[in-house]
mmCIF file of C-alpha atoms in Angstrom:
data_model
loop_
_atom_site.group_PDB
_atom_site.id
_atom_site.type_symbol
_atom_site.label_atom_id
_atom_site.label_comp_id
_atom_site.label_asym_id
_atom_site.label_seq_id
_atom_site.Cartn_x
_atom_site.Cartn_y
_atom_site.Cartn_z
ATOM 1 C CA ALA A 1 117.081 71.109 -37.462
ATOM 2 C CA MET A 2 114.214 73.004 -35.886
ATOM 3 C CA GLY A 3 112.680 69.634 -34.686
ATOM 4 C CA LYS A 4 115.992 68.316 -33.414
ATOM 5 C CA LYS A 5 116.538 71.632 -31.405
ATOM 6 C CA ALA A 6 113.252 71.413 -30.048
ATOM 7 C CA ASP A 7 113.441 68.049 -28.893
ATOM 8 C CA LYS A 8 116.825 68.594 -27.398
ATOM 9 C CA ASP A 9 115.437 71.711 -25.424
ATOM 10 C CA ILE A 10 112.479 69.335 -24.301
ATOM 11 C CA ASP A 11 114.766 66.660 -23.120
ATOM 12 C CA SER A 12 116.837 69.175 -21.421
ATOM 13 C CA ASN A 13 113.866 70.944 -19.620
ATOM 14 C CA VAL A 14 112.607 67.373 -18.664
ATOM 15 C CA ARG A 15 116.084 66.456 -16.999
ATOM 16 C CA LEU A 16 116.057 69.877 -15.236
ATOM 17 C CA PHE A 17 112.505 69.176 -13.688
ATOM 18 C CA LYS A 18 113.416 65.636 -12.892
ATOM 19 C CA ASP A 19 116.740 66.878 -10.811
ATOM 20 C CA GLN A 20 114.816 69.614 -9.245
ATOM 21 C CA SER A 21 111.913 67.172 -8.433
ATOM 22 C CA ILE A 22 114.609 64.954 -6.585
ATOM 23 C CA ARG A 23 116.275 67.551 -4.794
ATOM 24 C CA ALA A 24 112.897 68.844 -3.595
ATOM 25 C CA SER A 25 112.117 65.246 -2.348
ATOM 26 C CA ARG A 26 115.336 65.001 -0.666
ATOM 27 C CA ILE A 27 114.758 68.333 0.927
ATOM 28 C CA THR A 28 111.287 67.522 2.213
ATOM 29 C CA PHE A 29 111.856 63.922 3.075
ATOM 30 C CA ALA A 30 114.148 64.735 5.912
ATOM 31 C CA PRO A 31 111.785 67.016 7.733
ATOM 32 C CA SER A 32 108.751 64.701 7.061
ATOM 33 C CA VAL A 33 110.739 61.805 8.636
ATOM 34 C CA ILE A 34 111.812 63.999 11.678
ATOM 35 C CA SER A 35 108.231 65.089 12.043
ATOM 36 C CA LEU A 36 106.441 61.665 11.899
ATOM 37 C CA ILE A 37 109.257 60.546 14.522
ATOM 38 C CA ALA A 38 108.593 63.605 16.841
ATOM 39 C CA GLY A 39 104.850 63.107 16.541
ATOM 40 C CA PHE A 40 105.023 59.573 17.149
ATOM 41 C CA THR A 41 107.331 60.098 20.354
ATOM 42 C CA LEU A 42 104.954 62.708 21.415
ATOM 43 C CA ALA A 43 101.982 60.502 21.023
ATOM 44 C CA ILE A 44 103.771 57.843 22.996
ATOM 45 C CA LEU A 45 104.430 60.082 26.028
ATOM 46 C CA ILE A 46 100.921 61.554 25.953
ATOM 47 C CA THR A 47 99.668 58.120 26.071
ATOM 48 C CA TYR A 48 102.071 57.102 28.653
ATOM 49 C CA ASN A 49 101.437 60.055 30.700
ATOM 50 C CA ILE A 50 97.451 59.337 30.505
ATOM 51 C CA ALA A 51 97.509 55.735 30.291
ATOM 52 C CA ARG A 52 99.801 54.715 33.226
ATOM 53 C CA PRO A 53 97.927 56.623 35.776
ATOM 54 C CA LEU A 54 94.479 55.493 34.464
ATOM 55 C CA ARG A 55 95.782 51.911 34.712
ATOM 56 C CA LYS A 56 96.807 52.672 38.250
ATOM 57 C CA LEU A 57 93.503 53.764 39.000
ATOM 58 C CA GLU A 58 91.855 50.924 37.507
ATOM 59 C CA ARG A 59 93.912 48.526 39.650
ATOM 60 C CA THR A 60 93.031 50.449 42.610
ATOM 61 C CA THR A 61 89.383 50.263 41.859
ATOM 62 C CA ALA A 62 89.870 46.463 41.712
ATOM 63 C CA LEU A 63 91.704 46.527 45.185
ATOM 64 C CA ILE A 64 88.947 48.632 46.724
ATOM 65 C CA ALA A 65 86.299 46.235 45.308
ATOM 66 C CA GLU A 66 88.163 43.406 47.247
ATOM 67 C CA GLY A 67 88.036 45.377 50.547
ATOM 68 C CA LYS A 68 91.492 46.732 50.343
ATOM 69 C CA PHE A 69 91.466 50.466 51.035
ATOM 70 C CA GLU A 70 95.041 51.320 51.953
ATOM 71 C CA ASN A 71 96.447 52.287 48.455
ATOM 72 C CA ASP A 72 98.963 54.751 47.605
ATOM 73 C CA LEU A 73 97.223 57.289 44.786
ATOM 74 C CA ASN A 74 99.355 60.246 45.511
ATOM 75 C CA MET A 75 100.411 61.344 42.008
ATOM 76 C CA ASN A 76 101.312 64.951 42.537
ATOM 77 C CA ARG A 77 99.484 66.064 39.599
ATOM 78 C CA GLN A 78 97.659 69.365 39.273
ATOM 79 C CA ASP A 79 95.512 68.369 36.020
ATOM 80 C CA ALA A 80 92.158 66.235 35.858
ATOM 81 C CA ILE A 81 93.941 62.995 36.447
ATOM 82 C CA GLY A 82 95.235 64.257 39.735
ATOM 83 C CA SER A 83 91.836 65.604 40.469
ATOM 84 C CA LEU A 84 90.411 62.122 40.043
ATOM 85 C CA ALA A 85 93.159 60.443 41.964
ATOM 86 C CA ARG A 86 92.311 62.696 45.050
ATOM 87 C CA ALA A 87 88.731 61.823 44.505
ATOM 88 C CA PHE A 88 89.594 58.289 44.719
ATOM 89 C CA ILE A 89 91.481 58.634 48.014
ATOM 90 C CA VAL A 90 88.284 60.368 49.532
ATOM 91 C CA MET A 91 86.216 57.742 48.292
ATOM 92 C CA ALA A 92 88.384 54.954 49.630
ATOM 93 C CA GLU A 93 88.453 56.511 53.118
ATOM 94 C CA ARG A 94 84.809 56.738 53.063
ATOM 95 C CA LEU A 95 84.558 53.494 51.956
ATOM 96 C CA LYS A 96 86.685 52.052 54.400
ATOM 97 C CA VAL A 97 84.621 53.806 57.487
ATOM 98 C CA LEU A 98 81.305 52.465 55.832
ATOM 99 C CA GLU A 99 82.737 49.076 55.600
ATOM 100 C CA ALA A 100 83.876 49.267 59.077
ATOM 101 C CA PHE A 101 80.039 50.238 60.133
ATOM 102 C CA HIS A 102 78.880 47.498 58.059
ATOM 103 C CA ARG A 103 80.869 44.732 59.443
ATOM 104 C CA ASP A 104 80.038 46.237 62.871
ATOM 105 C CA ALA A 105 76.282 46.184 62.322
ATOM 106 C CA SER A 106 73.927 43.686 63.933
ATOM 107 C CA PRO A 107 73.080 40.934 61.504
ATOM 108 C CA LEU A 108 69.735 40.356 63.176
ATOM 109 C CA THR A 109 68.390 43.881 63.062
ATOM 110 C CA GLY A 110 70.582 45.477 60.508
ATOM 111 C CA LEU A 111 71.152 48.441 63.203
ATOM 112 C CA PRO A 112 74.523 50.158 63.836
ATOM 113 C CA GLY A 113 76.494 48.223 66.146
ATOM 114 C CA ASN A 114 79.207 49.141 68.875
ATOM 115 C CA LEU A 115 81.682 51.006 66.814
ATOM 116 C CA ALA A 116 79.092 53.294 65.272
ATOM 117 C CA ILE A 117 77.375 54.081 68.782
ATOM 118 C CA GLU A 118 80.685 54.899 70.239
ATOM 119 C CA LYS A 119 81.455 57.378 67.745
ATOM 120 C CA HIS A 120 77.988 58.934 67.791
ATOM 121 C CA ILE A 121 78.478 59.235 71.464
ATOM 122 C CA GLU A 122 81.704 60.976 71.041
ATOM 123 C CA LYS A 123 80.402 63.270 68.462
ATOM 124 C CA LYS A 124 77.693 64.100 70.883
ATOM 125 C CA LEU A 125 79.782 64.955 73.551
ATOM 126 C CA ALA A 126 82.108 66.982 71.532
ATOM 127 C CA GLU A 127 79.211 69.130 70.523
ATOM 128 C CA LYS A 128 78.824 70.280 74.344
ATOM 129 C CA ARG A 129 74.974 70.184 73.678
ATOM 130 C CA PRO A 130 72.359 68.393 75.836
ATOM 131 C CA PHE A 131 71.490 64.755 74.746
ATOM 132 C CA SER A 132 70.054 61.710 76.119
ATOM 133 C CA LEU A 133 71.322 58.278 75.827
ATOM 134 C CA CYS A 134 68.539 55.653 76.390
ATOM 135 C CA HIS A 135 69.834 52.030 77.161
ATOM 136 C CA VAL A 136 67.032 49.342 76.289
ATOM 137 C CA ASP A 137 67.313 46.195 77.729
ATOM 138 C CA LEU A 138 64.807 43.162 78.000
ATOM 139 C CA ASP A 139 64.013 41.370 81.503
ATOM 140 C CA ASN A 140 63.476 37.688 81.680
ATOM 141 C CA PHE A 141 65.063 37.310 78.332
ATOM 142 C CA LYS A 142 67.482 34.583 79.043
ATOM 143 C CA PRO A 143 64.866 32.093 80.610
ATOM 144 C CA PHE A 144 62.717 32.888 77.862
ATOM 145 C CA VAL A 145 65.352 31.616 75.255
ATOM 146 C CA ASP A 146 66.103 28.542 77.482
ATOM 147 C CA HIS A 147 62.277 27.797 77.568
ATOM 148 C CA TYR A 148 61.224 28.736 73.847
ATOM 149 C CA GLY A 149 64.686 28.144 72.142
ATOM 150 C CA TYR A 150 67.186 30.594 70.601
ATOM 151 C CA ALA A 151 65.344 31.111 67.217
ATOM 152 C CA TRP A 152 62.373 32.413 68.933
ATOM 153 C CA GLY A 153 64.628 34.573 70.918
ATOM 154 C CA SER A 154 65.960 36.066 67.744
ATOM 155 C CA GLU A 155 62.425 36.814 66.858
ATOM 156 C CA VAL A 156 62.046 38.844 69.900
ATOM 157 C CA ILE A 157 65.153 40.818 69.303
ATOM 158 C CA LYS A 158 64.195 41.334 65.798
ATOM 159 C CA ASP A 159 60.812 42.599 66.753
ATOM 160 C CA VAL A 160 62.307 45.101 69.560
ATOM 161 C CA GLY A 161 64.564 46.578 66.842
ATOM 162 C CA HIS A 162 61.594 46.958 64.578
ATOM 163 C CA ILE A 163 59.448 48.535 67.362
ATOM 164 C CA ILE A 164 62.053 51.056 68.231
ATOM 165 C CA THR A 165 62.449 51.948 64.636
ATOM 166 C CA GLN A 166 58.951 52.156 63.814
ATOM 167 C CA GLN A 167 57.957 54.287 66.923
ATOM 168 C CA VAL A 168 60.738 56.858 66.134
ATOM 169 C CA LYS A 169 59.571 56.990 62.530
ATOM 170 C CA HIS A 170 55.951 57.443 63.573
ATOM 171 C CA LEU A 171 56.853 60.276 65.871
ATOM 172 C CA ASP A 172 58.876 61.841 63.283
ATOM 173 C CA PHE A 173 61.451 63.238 65.510
ATOM 174 C CA GLN A 174 64.627 64.611 64.153
ATOM 175 C CA ASP A 175 68.353 63.620 64.903
ATOM 176 C CA VAL A 176 67.680 60.318 66.478
ATOM 177 C CA PHE A 177 70.303 57.494 66.568
ATOM 178 C CA ILE A 178 69.120 53.840 66.886
ATOM 179 C CA GLY A 179 71.974 51.261 67.778
ATOM 180 C CA HIS A 180 72.043 47.723 68.663
ATOM 181 C CA ILE A 181 74.658 46.792 71.078
ATOM 182 C CA GLY A 182 74.198 43.074 71.057
ATOM 183 C CA GLY A 183 71.634 40.479 72.492
ATOM 184 C CA ASP A 184 68.696 42.228 73.844
ATOM 185 C CA ASP A 185 70.390 45.498 74.374
ATOM 186 C CA PHE A 186 69.626 48.728 72.306
ATOM 187 C CA ILE A 187 70.633 52.189 72.446
ATOM 188 C CA VAL A 188 68.637 55.293 71.378
ATOM 189 C CA ILE A 189 70.456 58.609 71.560
ATOM 190 C CA THR A 190 68.231 61.657 71.036
ATOM 191 C CA GLU A 191 67.296 65.107 72.324
ATOM 192 C CA PRO A 192 66.428 65.212 76.015
ATOM 193 C CA GLY A 193 62.954 66.619 75.240
ATOM 194 C CA GLN A 194 62.168 63.468 72.944
ATOM 195 C CA ALA A 195 63.710 60.767 75.000
ATOM 196 C CA GLU A 196 60.756 60.165 77.434
ATOM 197 C CA ILE A 197 58.227 60.196 74.730
ATOM 198 C CA ILE A 198 60.171 57.705 72.657
ATOM 199 C CA CYS A 199 60.487 55.350 75.659
ATOM 200 C CA GLN A 200 56.970 55.677 76.555
ATOM 201 C CA CYS A 201 55.876 54.678 72.962
ATOM 202 C CA ILE A 202 58.266 51.744 72.891
ATOM 203 C CA ILE A 203 57.243 50.365 76.158
ATOM 204 C CA LYS A 204 53.444 50.431 75.250
ATOM 205 C CA GLU A 205 54.088 48.898 71.939
ATOM 206 C CA PHE A 206 56.230 46.309 73.262
ATOM 207 C CA ASP A 207 53.896 45.030 76.279
ATOM 208 C CA GLN A 208 51.484 44.741 73.263
ATOM 209 C CA SER A 209 53.501 43.048 70.555
ATOM 210 C CA SER A 210 55.393 40.683 72.801
ATOM 211 C CA LEU A 211 52.125 38.720 73.715
ATOM 212 C CA LYS A 212 52.475 36.896 70.396
ATOM 213 C CA PHE A 213 55.637 35.229 71.278
ATOM 214 C CA TYR A 214 54.099 32.840 73.994
ATOM 215 C CA SER A 215 51.943 29.971 73.909
ATOM 216 C CA GLN A 216 47.985 30.516 74.689
ATOM 217 C CA GLU A 217 48.551 28.744 78.151
ATOM 218 C CA ASP A 218 51.497 31.034 79.199
ATOM 219 C CA ARG A 219 49.623 34.105 77.922
ATOM 220 C CA GLN A 220 46.611 33.080 79.997
ATOM 221 C CA LYS A 221 48.854 32.197 83.110
ATOM 222 C CA GLY A 222 50.889 35.483 82.621
ATOM 223 C CA PHE A 223 54.148 33.630 83.319
ATOM 224 C CA PHE A 224 56.306 30.791 81.850
ATOM 225 C CA THR A 225 58.215 27.971 83.465
ATOM 226 C CA GLY A 226 61.941 28.203 83.030
ATOM 227 C CA LYS A 227 65.319 27.475 84.542
ATOM 228 C CA ASP A 228 67.146 30.065 86.617
ATOM 229 C CA ARG A 229 71.022 30.573 86.598
ATOM 230 C CA SER A 230 71.360 27.697 88.946
ATOM 231 C CA GLY A 231 69.622 25.363 86.474
ATOM 232 C CA MET A 232 66.435 25.132 88.856
ATOM 233 C CA LYS A 233 62.982 25.257 87.443
ATOM 234 C CA ARG A 234 60.713 28.035 88.425
ATOM 235 C CA ASP A 235 58.259 30.386 87.249
ATOM 236 C CA PHE A 236 59.245 33.765 85.350
ATOM 237 C CA PRO A 237 57.018 36.704 84.428
ATOM 238 C CA LEU A 238 56.658 37.481 80.924
ATOM 239 C CA ILE A 239 59.283 39.541 79.209
ATOM 240 C CA THR A 240 59.284 43.247 80.058
ATOM 241 C CA ILE A 241 61.369 46.048 78.943
ATOM 242 C CA THR A 242 63.671 48.405 80.806
ATOM 243 C CA ILE A 243 65.102 51.593 79.554
ATOM 244 C CA ALA A 244 67.731 53.827 81.247
ATOM 245 C CA ILE A 245 67.974 57.392 80.251
ATOM 246 C CA VAL A 246 71.214 59.180 81.029
ATOM 247 C CA THR A 247 71.511 63.048 79.808
ATOM 248 C CA ASP A 248 74.577 65.088 79.572
ATOM 249 C CA ASP A 249 76.077 68.036 77.663
ATOM 250 C CA GLY A 250 79.647 67.071 77.652
ATOM 251 C CA SER A 251 80.326 68.509 81.244
ATOM 252 C CA HIS A 252 79.768 65.041 83.160
ATOM 253 C CA PHE A 253 81.071 62.566 81.201
ATOM 254 C CA SER A 254 84.494 62.623 79.252
ATOM 255 C CA ASN A 255 83.985 59.698 77.031
ATOM 256 C CA PRO A 256 81.574 57.165 75.773
ATOM 257 C CA LEU A 257 82.664 54.517 78.087
ATOM 258 C CA GLU A 258 81.853 56.640 81.197
ATOM 259 C CA MET A 259 78.473 57.580 79.924
ATOM 260 C CA ALA A 260 77.731 53.827 78.788
ATOM 261 C CA ALA A 261 78.865 52.662 82.467
ATOM 262 C CA ARG A 262 76.422 55.157 84.033
ATOM 263 C CA ALA A 263 73.399 54.032 81.815
ATOM 264 C CA ALA A 264 74.328 50.177 82.511
ATOM 265 C CA LYS A 265 74.225 51.012 86.295
ATOM 266 C CA LEU A 266 70.950 52.801 85.981
ATOM 267 C CA LYS A 267 69.527 50.038 83.927
ATOM 268 C CA GLU A 268 70.447 47.220 86.481
ATOM 269 C CA TYR A 269 68.533 49.571 89.102
ATOM 270 C CA ALA A 270 65.483 50.087 86.762
ATOM 271 C CA LYS A 271 65.529 46.204 86.336
ATOM 272 C CA SER A 272 64.695 45.754 89.807
ATOM 273 C CA LEU A 273 61.377 47.513 89.317
ATOM 274 C CA PRO A 274 58.345 45.476 88.370
ATOM 275 C CA GLY A 275 57.049 45.558 84.916
ATOM 276 C CA SER A 276 58.151 47.386 82.068
ATOM 277 C CA ASN A 277 59.339 50.774 83.006
ATOM 278 C CA TYR A 278 62.121 53.641 82.228
ATOM 279 C CA VAL A 279 63.980 55.629 84.651
ATOM 280 C CA ARG A 280 65.895 58.810 84.174
ATOM 281 C CA ASN A 281 69.280 59.419 85.870
ATOM 282 C CA GLU A 282 68.237 62.789 87.350
ATOM 283 C CA ASP A 283 65.534 60.985 88.997
ATOM 284 C CA VAL A 284 67.449 58.618 91.007
ATOM 285 C CA GLU A 285 69.391 59.135 93.873
ATOM 286 C CA ILE A 286 73.208 58.762 93.497
ATOM 287 C CA GLN A 287 73.571 56.478 96.090
ATOM 288 C CA CYS A 288 71.360 54.129 94.323
ATOM 289 C CA LEU A 289 73.843 53.823 91.888
#
C-alpha cells in the first residue's frame, strides 16, 4: 500500500512538473518570439540606415572616377556618415577644379594653361599687393617651324618651358607662377624684385641653349633661310626671346584681360628691338603703347 501510494505521489508530482514546464514554456515563448522579431527588425533598420548611404557613396565614387563631379550627397545627417558625405562633397569640388586645370594644362610642357593663368592673375589683383606679369615670347619662331618642321618647333617650345622652370628653381625664389599660354608664349608671375633677375637668367640660358636646334651651317651663318608671311624666301635671324614685364598692385588693372592686353602690347614693342631682351612697362613711354 505504501509503495502504491509512493508511486501515485511520484506520478502526481511528475504531472505537476510537466504542467508547470509547459506553462513556463508558453510564458517565455511569446517574449522570446517578440524579442527575436524586434531584434531582427532593429538589425534591418540599422543595416538599412548604414548600408544605404554607404552604397550611395560607393556609386558617387564610381561617378567621380568617370569625371562626373556633380552629385547630390546632401544627406542631412549629423553622424559619422554625414561627416563622410560632406567630406566627399569637398573632395568632389576640389577634384573638379583640378580636373579643369589638368585639361587646361599644356600637353607639350605640362605647365598650367590659360584658365590657371587667369585665376592666378585674378588672385594677385585681389590681394592688392605689387606683382609682375612677365609675358615671354619667341622671335622668328614661325619661319623657324616652316624651315625645320613642326616637330623641331615643339622641341624648342619644350626647351623654353624647361629653361624657365629650371631657372626659377635654381634661383630658389618663392611665390613664382609659371604658365604656358600656348605655342611659343609663356607667362611668369612673381614679385617685382624678382622679375628682372628671372628674365635675365632666362634670356642668357636660352641664347646658349637654342643653338643646338640649328644646323651647323645656320649656326655659323647666324641666320637661316625661310618664308615670310607672303610666302617669299628670305633670311631670318636665329630665334631670340622677348619678355614684357607689367607690374601692378591692383590699382591700374581691374581684371586679368586688361593686364594681359597691356603685356601683349608691350611685347610687340619689345619685339621690334634687336636680339633677346626684356622691357618693363614703366620704362616705356605711354605713347609707345
